Amino acid sequence: AQSVTQLDSQVPVFEEAPVELRCNYSSSVSVYLFWYVQYPNQGLQLLLKYLSGSTLVKGINGFEAEFNKSQTSFHLRKPSVHISDTAEYFCAVRNNAGNMLTFGGGTRLMVKP
Amino acid sequence: GAGVSQTPSNKVTEKGKYVELRCDPISGHTALYWYRQSLGQGPEFLIYFQGTGAADDSGLPNDRFFAVRPEGSVSTLKIQRTERGDSAVYLCASSLGLDADTQYFGPGTRLTVL
């Protein structure tokens, strides 16, 4: 079994400030890691994914995430946020024995002017 | 190209009724997934198809839920004797079916059971 914990349900931040959204997972086997973004009334859109190799992964819209195996974390970062980044962000894992994604509860990023 | 589409976008029904939710995956995608997202929570896996067959239905909550994909493309999620607790957004995703491939999500169907 695997699980994902997103430690912050909401993260308020001012425009142009840096942000980090935290994600921790547990799994008894190797996993693939994903971050998705969900804008209001829209479907989930993939931001980035870690499959193997370099632990620092760059995604769309200036986001990046770092896989830390010892801490079982995959935190999402952006050095300078925009109002348009306001959305719900979901961390997800998939183990190499299955195909479905296990999602965290989500973090609502609220960017204020 | 066209993304994953789901119909209807909203469905309101009464307790005890039967509903069908449709998913049109991206053309050429052999893998199709259904997830359920309750208010304020992350999506939860329901069922996964590889081609026409259900490769994993371990997430279906009970036997009132059933899904089909008869021709390996469009899928229908069927819910019998709906209950108020079934109210949620039902998400469909598709992928090429290869290992570690990206799942592309549709906009979802918001089901409300009165």
Short mmCIF file of N, CA, C and O in Angstrom, two decimals, chain B residues 28 75 77 89 94 103 113:
data_model
loop_
_atom_site.label_atom_id
_atom_site.label_comp_id
_atom_site.label_asym_id
_atom_site.label_seq_id
_atom_site.Cartn_x
_atom_site.Cartn_y
_atom_site.Cartn_z
N GLY B 28 -6.23 6.84 -29.58
CA GLY B 28 -5.00 6.05 -29.56
C GLY B 28 -4.54 5.63 -28.18
O GLY B 28 -3.63 4.80 -28.04
N SER B 75 -15.70 4.78 -22.55
CA SER B 75 -16.05 4.02 -21.35
C SER B 75 -17.26 4.65 -20.68
O SER B 75 -17.46 5.87 -20.76
N LEU B 77 -19.24 4.67 -16.91
CA LEU B 77 -19.31 4.31 -15.50
C LEU B 77 -20.78 4.30 -15.11
O LEU B 77 -21.50 5.27 -15.35
N VAL B 89 -17.19 14.52 -7.82
CA VAL B 89 -16.78 14.72 -9.21
C VAL B 89 -16.10 13.44 -9.68
O VAL B 89 -15.17 12.96 -9.03
N SER B 94 -6.81 9.13 -19.41
CA SER B 94 -6.32 8.12 -20.35
C SER B 94 -4.82 8.29 -20.54
O SER B 94 -4.25 9.35 -20.26
N GLN B 103 -0.88 10.32 -17.32
CA GLN B 103 -2.32 10.21 -17.41
C GLN B 103 -2.89 11.59 -17.67
O GLN B 103 -2.59 12.54 -16.94
N VAL B 113 -26.44 13.77 -5.87
CA VAL B 113 -27.56 12.89 -5.55
C VAL B 113 -28.38 13.55 -4.45
O VAL B 113 -27.88 13.78 -3.34
#
